[in-house]
PDB file of C-alpha atoms in Angstrom:
ATOM      1  CA  MET A   1      -0.278   0.243  -0.136  1.00 49.00           C
ATOM      2  CA  GLY A   2       1.113   3.291  -0.362  1.00 54.00           C
ATOM      3  CA  GLY A   3       1.089   6.796   1.426  1.00 58.00           C
ATOM      4  CA  ASN A   4      -2.081   8.353   3.093  1.00 59.00           C
ATOM      5  CA  GLY A   5      -2.709   9.980  -0.063  1.00 59.00           C
ATOM      6  CA  GLU A   6      -3.434   6.756  -1.576  1.00 59.00           C
ATOM      7  CA  VAL A   7      -6.066   5.217   0.601  1.00 56.00           C
ATOM      8  CA  ALA A   8      -7.795   8.447   0.448  1.00 54.00           C
ATOM      9  CA  GLU A   9      -8.592   8.187  -3.093  1.00 54.00           C
ATOM     10  CA  ARG A  10      -9.858   4.737  -3.149  1.00 61.00           C
ATOM     11  CA  LYS A  11     -12.254   6.119  -0.193  1.00 68.00           C
ATOM     12  CA  ARG A  12     -13.505   8.917  -2.045  1.00 70.00           C
ATOM     13  CA  PRO A  13     -12.554   8.273  -6.276  1.00 76.00           C
ATOM     14  CA  ALA A  14     -14.672  11.320  -6.596  1.00 77.00           C
ATOM     15  CA  LEU A  15     -12.707  13.293  -5.508  1.00 79.00           C
ATOM     16  CA  ALA A  16      -9.070  12.040  -6.847  1.00 85.00           C
ATOM     17  CA  GLY A  17      -7.225  14.974  -8.498  1.00 89.00           C
ATOM     18  CA  LYS A  18      -9.386  17.363  -7.320  1.00 91.00           C
ATOM     19  CA  THR A  19      -8.241  20.999  -6.077  1.00 93.00           C
ATOM     20  CA  PRO A  20      -9.760  22.613  -2.721  1.00 93.00           C
ATOM     21  CA  GLN A  21     -11.169  24.499  -4.947  1.00 92.00           C
ATOM     22  CA  GLU A  22     -13.339  22.136  -7.507  1.00 92.00           C
ATOM     23  CA  ILE A  23     -14.440  20.421  -3.766  1.00 92.00           C
ATOM     24  CA  PHE A  24     -15.930  22.992  -2.728  1.00 90.00           C
ATOM     25  CA  GLU A  25     -17.847  23.976  -5.963  1.00 90.00           C
ATOM     26  CA  ARG A  26     -18.714  20.466  -6.624  1.00 91.00           C
ATOM     27  CA  ARG A  27     -20.491  20.480  -2.772  1.00 91.00           C
ATOM     28  CA  VAL A  28     -21.998  24.074  -3.042  1.00 91.00           C
ATOM     29  CA  LYS A  29     -23.639  22.470  -6.314  1.00 91.00           C
ATOM     30  CA  SER A  30     -25.479  19.580  -4.619  1.00 91.00           C
ATOM     31  CA  VAL A  31     -26.531  21.231  -1.551  1.00 90.00           C
ATOM     32  CA  THR A  32     -27.659  24.658  -2.625  1.00 90.00           C
ATOM     33  CA  PRO A  33     -30.285  25.120  -4.643  1.00 91.00           C
ATOM     34  CA  LEU A  34     -29.082  28.294  -6.776  1.00 90.00           C
ATOM     35  CA  ARG A  35     -26.330  25.918  -7.441  1.00 92.00           C
ATOM     36  CA  ARG A  36     -23.678  28.974  -6.573  1.00 91.00           C
ATOM     37  CA  PRO A  37     -21.560  29.954  -3.535  1.00 91.00           C
ATOM     38  CA  GLN A  38     -23.070  33.211  -2.157  1.00 92.00           C
ATOM     39  CA  THR A  39     -20.579  35.939  -2.655  1.00 94.00           C
ATOM     40  CA  ALA A  40     -19.443  39.784  -0.439  1.00 96.00           C
ATOM     41  CA  GLU A  41     -21.760  41.696  -3.758  1.00 97.00           C
ATOM     42  CA  ASP A  42     -25.172  38.866  -2.452  1.00 96.00           C
ATOM     43  CA  ILE A  43     -24.789  39.808   1.146  1.00 96.00           C
ATOM     44  CA  ALA A  44     -23.954  43.478   0.410  1.00 97.00           C
ATOM     45  CA  ASN A  45     -27.247  43.802  -2.042  1.00 97.00           C
ATOM     46  CA  LEU A  46     -29.124  42.636   1.236  1.00 96.00           C
ATOM     47  CA  VAL A  47     -27.325  45.351   3.551  1.00 96.00           C
ATOM     48  CA  ALA A  48     -28.204  48.047   1.106  1.00 97.00           C
ATOM     49  CA  PHE A  49     -31.473  47.073   1.038  1.00 97.00           C
ATOM     50  CA  LEU A  50     -32.042  46.351   4.686  1.00 96.00           C
ATOM     51  CA  VAL A  51     -30.873  50.137   5.369  1.00 96.00           C
ATOM     52  CA  SER A  52     -33.469  51.384   2.549  1.00 97.00           C
ATOM     53  CA  ASP A  53     -36.529  53.266   3.321  1.00 97.00           C
ATOM     54  CA  GLN A  54     -37.805  49.678   1.765  1.00 97.00           C
ATOM     55  CA  ALA A  55     -37.187  47.864   4.919  1.00 96.00           C
ATOM     56  CA  SER A  56     -38.259  50.195   7.429  1.00 96.00           C
ATOM     57  CA  ASN A  57     -40.465  47.958   8.480  1.00 96.00           C
ATOM     58  CA  ILE A  58     -38.428  44.895   8.944  1.00 94.00           C
ATOM     59  CA  THR A  59     -37.528  44.142  12.660  1.00 94.00           C
ATOM     60  CA  GLY A  60     -35.708  41.358  14.581  1.00 91.00           C
ATOM     61  CA  GLN A  61     -35.265  39.020  11.817  1.00 92.00           C
ATOM     62  CA  ALA A  62     -32.606  36.576  10.920  1.00 91.00           C
ATOM     63  CA  ILE A  63     -32.423  37.219   7.163  1.00 92.00           C
ATOM     64  CA  ASN A  64     -30.238  34.078   5.920  1.00 91.00           C
ATOM     65  CA  VAL A  65     -28.374  34.393   2.290  1.00 92.00           C
ATOM     66  CA  ASP A  66     -27.205  31.251   1.608  1.00 90.00           C
ATOM     67  CA  GLY A  67     -29.054  30.251  -1.739  1.00 90.00           C
ATOM     68  CA  GLY A  68     -31.658  28.352  -0.244  1.00 88.00           C
ATOM     69  CA  ALA A  69     -29.270  25.959   1.654  1.00 86.00           C
ATOM     70  CA  VAL A  70     -31.040  26.363   5.056  1.00 85.00           C
ATOM     71  CA  MET A  71     -35.065  26.748   4.614  1.00 78.00           C
ATOM     72  CA  HIS A  72     -37.580  27.448   7.546  1.00 69.00           C
TER      73      HIS A  72
END
């Protein structure tokens, strides 16, 4: 048998030869309905809305910016 890398490749052949970014993107696509990671711009858009007059009646809320990964 080879080193630990060889054992890991046998246990998770779908991950063999993948970069951490490729593994992350694959996972995000599998668990997120929007099938993409959220960006700083996504967060900024929510913040901009919350500080606007359009959100003046929103109080005490937890708003997930997660592409639908958590749904209540």
